[in-house]
Short mmCIF file of C-alpha atoms in Angstrom, two decimals:
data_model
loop_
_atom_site.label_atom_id
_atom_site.label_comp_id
_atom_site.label_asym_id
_atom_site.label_seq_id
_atom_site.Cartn_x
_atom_site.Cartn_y
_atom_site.Cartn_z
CA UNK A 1 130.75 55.77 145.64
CA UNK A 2 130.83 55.05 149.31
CA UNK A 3 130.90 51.53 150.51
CA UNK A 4 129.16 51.30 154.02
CA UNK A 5 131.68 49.02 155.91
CA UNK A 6 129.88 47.07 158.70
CA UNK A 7 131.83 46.30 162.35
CA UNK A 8 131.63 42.85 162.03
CA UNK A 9 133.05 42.49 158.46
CA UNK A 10 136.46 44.01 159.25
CA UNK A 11 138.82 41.62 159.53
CA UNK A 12 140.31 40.52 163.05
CA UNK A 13 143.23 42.20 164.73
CA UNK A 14 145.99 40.05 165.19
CA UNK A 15 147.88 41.00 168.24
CA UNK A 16 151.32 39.69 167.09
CA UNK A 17 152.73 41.11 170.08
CA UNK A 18 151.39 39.18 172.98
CA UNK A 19 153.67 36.79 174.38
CA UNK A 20 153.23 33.87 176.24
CA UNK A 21 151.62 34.20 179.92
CA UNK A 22 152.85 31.94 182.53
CA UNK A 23 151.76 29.98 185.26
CA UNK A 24 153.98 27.96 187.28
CA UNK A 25 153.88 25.88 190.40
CA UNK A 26 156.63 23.13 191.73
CA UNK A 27 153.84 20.52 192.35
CA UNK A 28 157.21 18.26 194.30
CA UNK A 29 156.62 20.98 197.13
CA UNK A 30 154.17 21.14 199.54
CA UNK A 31 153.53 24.75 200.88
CA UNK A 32 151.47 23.69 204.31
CA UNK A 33 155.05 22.51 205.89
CA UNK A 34 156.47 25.43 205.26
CA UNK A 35 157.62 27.98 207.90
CA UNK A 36 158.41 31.07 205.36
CA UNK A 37 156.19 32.04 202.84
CA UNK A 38 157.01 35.22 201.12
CA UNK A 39 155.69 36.95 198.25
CA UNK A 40 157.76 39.15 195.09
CA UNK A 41 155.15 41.81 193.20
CA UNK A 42 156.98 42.94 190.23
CA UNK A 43 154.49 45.61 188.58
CA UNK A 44 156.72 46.89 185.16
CA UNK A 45 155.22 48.71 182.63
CA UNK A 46 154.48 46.10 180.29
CA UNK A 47 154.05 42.90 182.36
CA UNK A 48 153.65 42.03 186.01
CA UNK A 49 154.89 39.14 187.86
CA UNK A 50 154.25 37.51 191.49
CA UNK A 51 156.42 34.80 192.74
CA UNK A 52 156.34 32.66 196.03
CA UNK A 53 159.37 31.67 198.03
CA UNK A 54 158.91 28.79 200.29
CA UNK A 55 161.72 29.02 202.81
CA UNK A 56 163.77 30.57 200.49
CA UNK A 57 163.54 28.67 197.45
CA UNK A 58 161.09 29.39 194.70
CA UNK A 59 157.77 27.56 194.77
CA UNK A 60 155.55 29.16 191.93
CA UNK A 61 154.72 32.54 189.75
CA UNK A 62 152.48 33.93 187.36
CA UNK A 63 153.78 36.28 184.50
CA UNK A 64 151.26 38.41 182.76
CA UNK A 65 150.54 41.27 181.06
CA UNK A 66 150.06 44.93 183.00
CA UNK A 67 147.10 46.56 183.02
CA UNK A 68 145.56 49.48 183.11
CA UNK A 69 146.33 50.31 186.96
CA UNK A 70 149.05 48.93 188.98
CA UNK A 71 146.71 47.53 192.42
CA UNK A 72 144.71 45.07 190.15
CA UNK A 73 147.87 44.11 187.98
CA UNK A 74 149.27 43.39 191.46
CA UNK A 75 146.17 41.64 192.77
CA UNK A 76 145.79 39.41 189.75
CA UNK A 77 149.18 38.61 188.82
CA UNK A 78 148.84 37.19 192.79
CA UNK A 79 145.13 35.99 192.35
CA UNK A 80 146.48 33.61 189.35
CA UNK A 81 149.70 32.09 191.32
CA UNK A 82 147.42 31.36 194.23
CA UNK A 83 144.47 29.93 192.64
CA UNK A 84 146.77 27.43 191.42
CA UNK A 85 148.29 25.89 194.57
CA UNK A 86 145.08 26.53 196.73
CA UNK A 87 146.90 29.74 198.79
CA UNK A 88 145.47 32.22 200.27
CA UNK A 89 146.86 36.15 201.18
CA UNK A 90 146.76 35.59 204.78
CA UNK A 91 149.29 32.29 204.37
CA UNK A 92 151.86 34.53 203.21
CA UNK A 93 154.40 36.02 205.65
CA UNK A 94 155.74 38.70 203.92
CA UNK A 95 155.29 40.73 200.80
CA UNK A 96 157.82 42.72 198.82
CA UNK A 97 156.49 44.88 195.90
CA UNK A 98 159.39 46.13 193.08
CA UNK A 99 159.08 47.55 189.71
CA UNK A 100 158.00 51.16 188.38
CA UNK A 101 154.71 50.56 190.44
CA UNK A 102 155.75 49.01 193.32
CA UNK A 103 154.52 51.79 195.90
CA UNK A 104 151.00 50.90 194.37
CA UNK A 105 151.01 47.28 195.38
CA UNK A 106 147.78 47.49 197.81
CA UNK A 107 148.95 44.32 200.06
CA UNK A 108 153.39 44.91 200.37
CA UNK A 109 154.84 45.45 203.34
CA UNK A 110 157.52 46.77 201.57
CA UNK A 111 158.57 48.41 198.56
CA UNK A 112 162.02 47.81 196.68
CA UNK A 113 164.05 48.81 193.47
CA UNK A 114 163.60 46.47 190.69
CA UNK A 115 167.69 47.24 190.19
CA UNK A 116 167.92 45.51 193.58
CA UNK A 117 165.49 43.08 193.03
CA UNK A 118 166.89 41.91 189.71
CA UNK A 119 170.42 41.48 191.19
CA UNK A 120 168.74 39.57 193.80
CA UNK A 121 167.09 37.27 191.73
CA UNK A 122 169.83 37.06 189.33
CA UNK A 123 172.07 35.34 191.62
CA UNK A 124 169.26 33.07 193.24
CA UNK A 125 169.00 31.88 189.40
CA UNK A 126 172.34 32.30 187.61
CA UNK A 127 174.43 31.46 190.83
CA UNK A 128 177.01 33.77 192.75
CA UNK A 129 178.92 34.36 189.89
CA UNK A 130 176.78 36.35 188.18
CA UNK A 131 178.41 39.75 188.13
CA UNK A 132 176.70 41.57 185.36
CA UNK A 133 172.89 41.85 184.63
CA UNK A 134 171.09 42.94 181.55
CA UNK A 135 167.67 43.45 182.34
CA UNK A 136 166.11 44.36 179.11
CA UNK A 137 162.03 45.31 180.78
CA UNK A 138 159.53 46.31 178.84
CA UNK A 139 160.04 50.01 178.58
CA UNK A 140 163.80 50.72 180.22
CA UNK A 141 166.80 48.92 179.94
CA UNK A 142 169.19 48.41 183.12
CA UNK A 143 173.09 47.38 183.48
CA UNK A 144 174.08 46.10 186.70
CA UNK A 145 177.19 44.81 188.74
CA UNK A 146 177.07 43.02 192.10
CA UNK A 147 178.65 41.37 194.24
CA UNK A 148 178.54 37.07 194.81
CA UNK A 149 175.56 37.84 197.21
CA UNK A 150 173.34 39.77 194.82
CA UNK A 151 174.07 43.16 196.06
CA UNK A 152 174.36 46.17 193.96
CA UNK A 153 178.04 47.67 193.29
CA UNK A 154 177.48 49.54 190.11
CA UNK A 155 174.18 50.62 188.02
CA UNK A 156 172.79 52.56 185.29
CA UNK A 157 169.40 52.70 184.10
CA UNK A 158 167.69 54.21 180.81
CA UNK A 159 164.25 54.78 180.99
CA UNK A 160 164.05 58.05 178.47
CA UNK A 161 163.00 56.00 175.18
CA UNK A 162 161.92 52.98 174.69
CA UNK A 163 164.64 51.64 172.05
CA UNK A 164 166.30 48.56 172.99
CA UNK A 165 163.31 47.46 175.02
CA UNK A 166 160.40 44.57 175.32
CA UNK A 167 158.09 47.29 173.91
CA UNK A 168 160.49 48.16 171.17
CA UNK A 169 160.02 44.24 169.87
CA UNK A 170 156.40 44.34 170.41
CA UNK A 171 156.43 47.38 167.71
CA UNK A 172 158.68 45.76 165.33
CA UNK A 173 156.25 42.53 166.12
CA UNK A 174 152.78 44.36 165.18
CA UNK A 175 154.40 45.94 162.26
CA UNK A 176 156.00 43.39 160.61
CA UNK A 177 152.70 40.92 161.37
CA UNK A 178 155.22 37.75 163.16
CA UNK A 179 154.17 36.64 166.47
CA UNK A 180 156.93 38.08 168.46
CA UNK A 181 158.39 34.46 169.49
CA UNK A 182 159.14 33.76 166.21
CA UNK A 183 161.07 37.50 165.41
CA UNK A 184 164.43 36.00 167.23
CA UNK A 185 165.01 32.64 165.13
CA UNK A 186 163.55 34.28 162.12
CA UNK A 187 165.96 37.36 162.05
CA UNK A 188 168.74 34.11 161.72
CA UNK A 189 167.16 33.00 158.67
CA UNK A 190 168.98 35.55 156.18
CA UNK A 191 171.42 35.23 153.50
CA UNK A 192 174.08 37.50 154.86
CA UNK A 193 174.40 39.92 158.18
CA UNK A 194 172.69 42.98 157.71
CA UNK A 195 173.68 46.38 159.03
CA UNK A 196 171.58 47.68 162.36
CA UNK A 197 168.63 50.28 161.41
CA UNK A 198 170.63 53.58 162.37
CA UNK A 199 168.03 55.20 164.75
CA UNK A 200 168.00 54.51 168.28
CA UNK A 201 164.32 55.85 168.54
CA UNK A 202 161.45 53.08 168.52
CA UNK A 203 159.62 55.41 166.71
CA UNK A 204 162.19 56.54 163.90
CA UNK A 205 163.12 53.34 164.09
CA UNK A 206 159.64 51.52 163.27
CA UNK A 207 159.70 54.26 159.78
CA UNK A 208 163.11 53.04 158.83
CA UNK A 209 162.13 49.35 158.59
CA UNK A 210 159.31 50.36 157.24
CA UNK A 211 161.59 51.98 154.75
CA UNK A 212 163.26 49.04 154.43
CA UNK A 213 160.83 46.66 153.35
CA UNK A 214 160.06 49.27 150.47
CA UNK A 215 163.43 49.12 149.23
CA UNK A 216 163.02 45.35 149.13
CA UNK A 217 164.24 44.20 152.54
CA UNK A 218 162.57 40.81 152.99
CA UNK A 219 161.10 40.64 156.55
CA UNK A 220 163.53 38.69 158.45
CA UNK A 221 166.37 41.13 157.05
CA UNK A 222 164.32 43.64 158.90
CA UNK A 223 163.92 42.15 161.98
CA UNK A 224 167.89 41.10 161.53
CA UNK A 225 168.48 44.99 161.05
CA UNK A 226 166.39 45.47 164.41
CA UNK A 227 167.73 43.18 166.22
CA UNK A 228 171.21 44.08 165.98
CA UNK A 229 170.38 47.94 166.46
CA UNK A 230 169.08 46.41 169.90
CA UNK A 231 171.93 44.80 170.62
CA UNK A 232 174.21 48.18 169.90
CA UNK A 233 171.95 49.94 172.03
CA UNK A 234 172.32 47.90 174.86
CA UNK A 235 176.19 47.16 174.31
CA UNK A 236 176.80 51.03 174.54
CA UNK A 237 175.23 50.76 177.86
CA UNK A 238 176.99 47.79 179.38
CA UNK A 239 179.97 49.52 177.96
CA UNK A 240 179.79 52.46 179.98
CA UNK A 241 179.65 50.60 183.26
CA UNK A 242 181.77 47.53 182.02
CA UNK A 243 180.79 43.92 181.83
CA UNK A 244 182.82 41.17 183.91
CA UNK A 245 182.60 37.42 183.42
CA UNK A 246 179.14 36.04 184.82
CA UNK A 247 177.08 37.81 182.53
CA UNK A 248 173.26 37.51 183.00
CA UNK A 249 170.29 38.60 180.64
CA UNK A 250 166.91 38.83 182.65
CA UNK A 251 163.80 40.72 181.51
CA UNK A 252 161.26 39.37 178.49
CA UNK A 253 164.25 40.12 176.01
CA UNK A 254 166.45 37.18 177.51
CA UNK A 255 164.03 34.96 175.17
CA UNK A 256 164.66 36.65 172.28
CA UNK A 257 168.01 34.30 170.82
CA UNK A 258 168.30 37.13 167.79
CA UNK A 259 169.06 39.92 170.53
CA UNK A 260 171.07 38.09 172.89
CA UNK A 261 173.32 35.69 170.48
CA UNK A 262 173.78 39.25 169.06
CA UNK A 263 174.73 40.90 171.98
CA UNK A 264 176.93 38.34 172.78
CA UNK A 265 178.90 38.64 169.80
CA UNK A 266 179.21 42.00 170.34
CA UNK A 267 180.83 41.50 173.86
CA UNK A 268 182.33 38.11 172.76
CA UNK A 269 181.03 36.52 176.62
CA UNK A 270 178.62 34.30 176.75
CA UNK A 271 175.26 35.06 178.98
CA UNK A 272 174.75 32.64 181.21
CA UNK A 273 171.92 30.07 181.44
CA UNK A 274 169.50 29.41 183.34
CA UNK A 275 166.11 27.12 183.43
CA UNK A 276 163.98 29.62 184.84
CA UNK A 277 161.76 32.10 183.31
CA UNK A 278 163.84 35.21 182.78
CA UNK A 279 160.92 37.69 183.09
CA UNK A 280 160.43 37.16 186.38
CA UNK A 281 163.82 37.86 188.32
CA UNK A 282 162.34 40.97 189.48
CA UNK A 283 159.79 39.46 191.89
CA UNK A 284 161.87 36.14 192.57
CA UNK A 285 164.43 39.14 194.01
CA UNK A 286 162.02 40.85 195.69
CA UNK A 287 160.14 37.76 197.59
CA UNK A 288 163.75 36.68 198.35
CA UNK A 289 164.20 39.94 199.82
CA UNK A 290 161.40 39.29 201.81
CA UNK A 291 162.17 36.09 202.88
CA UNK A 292 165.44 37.82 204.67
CA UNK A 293 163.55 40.53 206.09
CA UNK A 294 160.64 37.90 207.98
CA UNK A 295 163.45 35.78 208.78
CA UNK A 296 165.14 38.49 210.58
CA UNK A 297 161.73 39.58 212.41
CA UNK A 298 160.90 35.95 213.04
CA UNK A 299 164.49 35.57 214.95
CA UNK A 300 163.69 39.06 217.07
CA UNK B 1 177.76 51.47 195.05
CA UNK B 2 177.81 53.61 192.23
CA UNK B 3 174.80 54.71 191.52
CA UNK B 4 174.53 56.72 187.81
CA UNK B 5 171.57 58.58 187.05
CA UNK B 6 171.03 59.63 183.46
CA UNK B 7 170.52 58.68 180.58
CA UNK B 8 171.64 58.37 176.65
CA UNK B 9 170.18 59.95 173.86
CA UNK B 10 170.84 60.96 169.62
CA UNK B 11 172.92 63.94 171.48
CA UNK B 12 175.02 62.07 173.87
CA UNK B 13 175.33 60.96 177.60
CA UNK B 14 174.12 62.75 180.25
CA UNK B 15 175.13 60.78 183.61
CA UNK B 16 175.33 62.17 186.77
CA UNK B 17 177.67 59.20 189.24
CA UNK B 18 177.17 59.01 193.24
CA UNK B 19 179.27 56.94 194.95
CA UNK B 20 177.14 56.08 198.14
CA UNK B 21 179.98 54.42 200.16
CA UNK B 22 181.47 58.14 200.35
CA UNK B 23 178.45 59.49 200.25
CA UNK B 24 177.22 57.42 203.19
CA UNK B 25 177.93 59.72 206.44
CA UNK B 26 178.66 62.56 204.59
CA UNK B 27 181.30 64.91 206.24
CA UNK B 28 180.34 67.60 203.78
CA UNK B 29 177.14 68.11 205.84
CA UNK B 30 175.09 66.69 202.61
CA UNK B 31 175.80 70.29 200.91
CA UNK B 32 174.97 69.23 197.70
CA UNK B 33 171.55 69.64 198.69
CA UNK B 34 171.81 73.28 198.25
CA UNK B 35 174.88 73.32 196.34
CA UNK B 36 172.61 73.03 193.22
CA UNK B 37 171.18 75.59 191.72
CA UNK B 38 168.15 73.28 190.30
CA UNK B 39 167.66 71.37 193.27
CA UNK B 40 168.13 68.53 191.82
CA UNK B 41 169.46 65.55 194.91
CA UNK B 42 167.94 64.60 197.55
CA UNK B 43 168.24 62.58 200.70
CA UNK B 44 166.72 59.04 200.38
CA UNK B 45 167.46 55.78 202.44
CA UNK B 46 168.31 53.06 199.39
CA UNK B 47 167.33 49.57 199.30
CA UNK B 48 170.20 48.42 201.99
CA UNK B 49 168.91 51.14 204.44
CA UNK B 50 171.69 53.76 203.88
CA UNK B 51 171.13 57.09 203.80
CA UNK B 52 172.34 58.59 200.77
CA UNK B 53 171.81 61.44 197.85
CA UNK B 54 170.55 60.57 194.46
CA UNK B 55 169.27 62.63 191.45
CA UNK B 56 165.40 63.21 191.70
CA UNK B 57 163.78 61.07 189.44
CA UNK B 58 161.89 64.21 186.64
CA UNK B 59 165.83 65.32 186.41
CA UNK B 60 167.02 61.84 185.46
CA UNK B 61 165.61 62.88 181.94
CA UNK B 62 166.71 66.09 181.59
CA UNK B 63 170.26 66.43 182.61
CA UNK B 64 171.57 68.16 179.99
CA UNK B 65 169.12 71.15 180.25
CA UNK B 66 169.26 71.36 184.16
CA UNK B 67 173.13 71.09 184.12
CA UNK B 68 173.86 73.54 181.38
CA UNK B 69 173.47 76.45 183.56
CA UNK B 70 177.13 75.60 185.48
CA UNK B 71 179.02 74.31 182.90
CA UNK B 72 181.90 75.82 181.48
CA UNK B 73 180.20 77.12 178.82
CA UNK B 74 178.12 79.36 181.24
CA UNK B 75 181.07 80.58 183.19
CA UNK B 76 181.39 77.87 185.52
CA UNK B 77 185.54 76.74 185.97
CA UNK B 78 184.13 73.94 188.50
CA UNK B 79 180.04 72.25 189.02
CA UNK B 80 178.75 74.07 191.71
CA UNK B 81 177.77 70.25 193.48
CA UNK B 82 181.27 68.57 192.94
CA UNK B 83 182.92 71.39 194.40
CA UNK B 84 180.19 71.54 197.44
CA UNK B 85 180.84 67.67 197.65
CA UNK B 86 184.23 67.02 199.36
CA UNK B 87 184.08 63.20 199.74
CA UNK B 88 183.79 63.33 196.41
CA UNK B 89 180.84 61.20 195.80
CA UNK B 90 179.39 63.17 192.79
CA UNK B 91 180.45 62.71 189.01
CA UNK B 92 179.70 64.16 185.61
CA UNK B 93 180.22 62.37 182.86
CA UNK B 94 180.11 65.09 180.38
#
């Protein structure tokens, strides 16, 4: 017997997954008095980001998802930050695009590593002590040293698989149906620690808690199990470069408390804190970058 | 800077390290370029404006296949690109 199943009787799809987009503007500023404006495109793989830098100090940014093609990820990640403090392109001095698509950003004058655009912002928002970053993105994973004015002395990058990355936690998200804010303080709610799901593939990985949860695992033990495999993975890369006092998390990750209380176990330092939006380091670096570079033309 | 290109995997870790303050007007008259077999470096001016060598970004991901051919298990005593690199910028880490 063959039930005819209509479109609009399935039930929705839940995207679990999709975090919170951001729009932000420090309303105390006013942007018309300023002599700098400069502009940070941070096109990843799984979000984009563009911040303003009003003589040197961050003024706004808008955080959203990537989409299909890096030049309109770029263009509205821009549009939405400018909308919201009346801006226009031509107001903006100088423009600094970062991230895997940064050569694709339609309107930079420049184009920059996100490794040295997250040191860069790192030390704008954790300070000049900040030594080591963690930049968890959405598909690689970088460990960085640097020096107390943000420049690069040491990196490594891994952007071969997708374990112990932003995408990784989107999977685990989907899969186990909890919005994804709610996978860090959940995988604390469990009766006793749980050992890390062995594979360090997302995929393996996603068919080994799925394993899990048929041998009785209740969710949050899963996402415990997950959570801590994440924060092996990442250790063993720190590890291999070597993590000094001023430790920094930035990337989408940083929000996640069950990775990074985790991973600070694991190291037994403490990541340091800071009030604004981890995700978007990449392009605060970059427009900060770019607010060096016009200052140096502007003095010519 | 030390710049390691690489990566980890089930198998183990593949990095290869550049340190661009030797590498940084090389005296070795950048002969790593042709040093290696695959090809694999390259000239590229970094985000500070230096000119240095770094691992082209489709071998990044597969070291240990491109690099098997000179290791000692091929007959190799010394890699072909450490041994072309007298500064001594270049590392293996396996």
């Amino acid at each position: 017997m063959n039930a005819e199943v209509k479109a609009d009787t399935l039930p929705e799809k839940k995207e679990f997954w999709r975090w919170q987009e951001n729009v932000w503007v420090d309303e105390s500023k006013d942007w018309k008095s300023a002599k700098i404006i400069t502009c940070g495109i941070d096109v990843g793989s799984v979000s984009s980001q563009a911040v303003l830098v009003v003589d040197g100090e961050l003024y706004g940014y808008n955080s959203m998802r990537t989409g299909n093609n890096s030049p309109d990820s770029a263009k509205n990640a821009l549009a939405g930050v400018m909308d919201k403090c009346g801006m226009k392109l031509e107001d903006i001095h100088f423009v600094v695009g970062t991230g895997y698509g940064r050569v694709n950003v339609p309107f930079a004058h420049k184009a920059i590593t996100e490794i040295a655009c997250h040191a860069r912002g790192a030390n704008y928002m954790g300070g000049n002590g900040v030594r080591t970053i963690l930049d968890m993105g959405g598909q690689d994973c970088k460990a960085i040293h640097c020096d107390d004015k943000g420049k690069v002395t040491n990196f490594l990058m891994n952007d071969k698989c997708a374990a112990g990355t932003g995408r990784g936690m989107e999977v685990i998200s989907d899969l186990m149906q909890i919005p994804i804010a709610e996978l860090g303080p959940r995988s604390f709610d469990i009766d006793s620690d749980v050992e890390a799901v062995s594979s360090v593939c997302v995929v393996f990985a996603k068919s080994e808690a799925l394993g899990l949860l048929k041998a009785g695992y209740t969710k949050n033990k899963v996402i415990a199990a997950y959570c801590q495999a994440m924060a092996e993975r990442v250790v063993s890369l720190l590890e291999r470069i070597g993590v000094e006092e001023g430790f920094f998390i930035t990337g989408g990750i940083a929000k996640n408390p069950g990775v990074v209380k985790r991973i600070e176990k694991l190291l037994g330092i403490k990541a340091m804190d800071t009030k604004i939006d981890s995700q978007i380091a990449g392009a605060l670096g970059a427009a900060l970058f770019g607010y060096t570079l016009q200052s140096k033309k502007a003095a010519a | 800077m030390i710049a390691n290109y690489g990566y980890k995997d089930g198998s183990g870790e593949y990095y290869i390290s550049i340190d661009t303050d030797k590498c940084i007007g090389c005296t070795a008259d950048r002969a790593c370029l042709t040093a290696c077999p695959k090809l694999m470096f390259e000239i590229i001016t970094d985000d500070y404006d230096d000119e240095v060598a770094w691992v082209k970004k489709p071998n990044c991901r597969t070291l240990a296949y491109d690099c098997a051919d000179c290791k000692p298990s091929a007959g190799y005593t010394s890699l072909p690109c450490m041994t072309a690199c007298t500064p001594g910028a270049i590392k293996h880490s396996w």
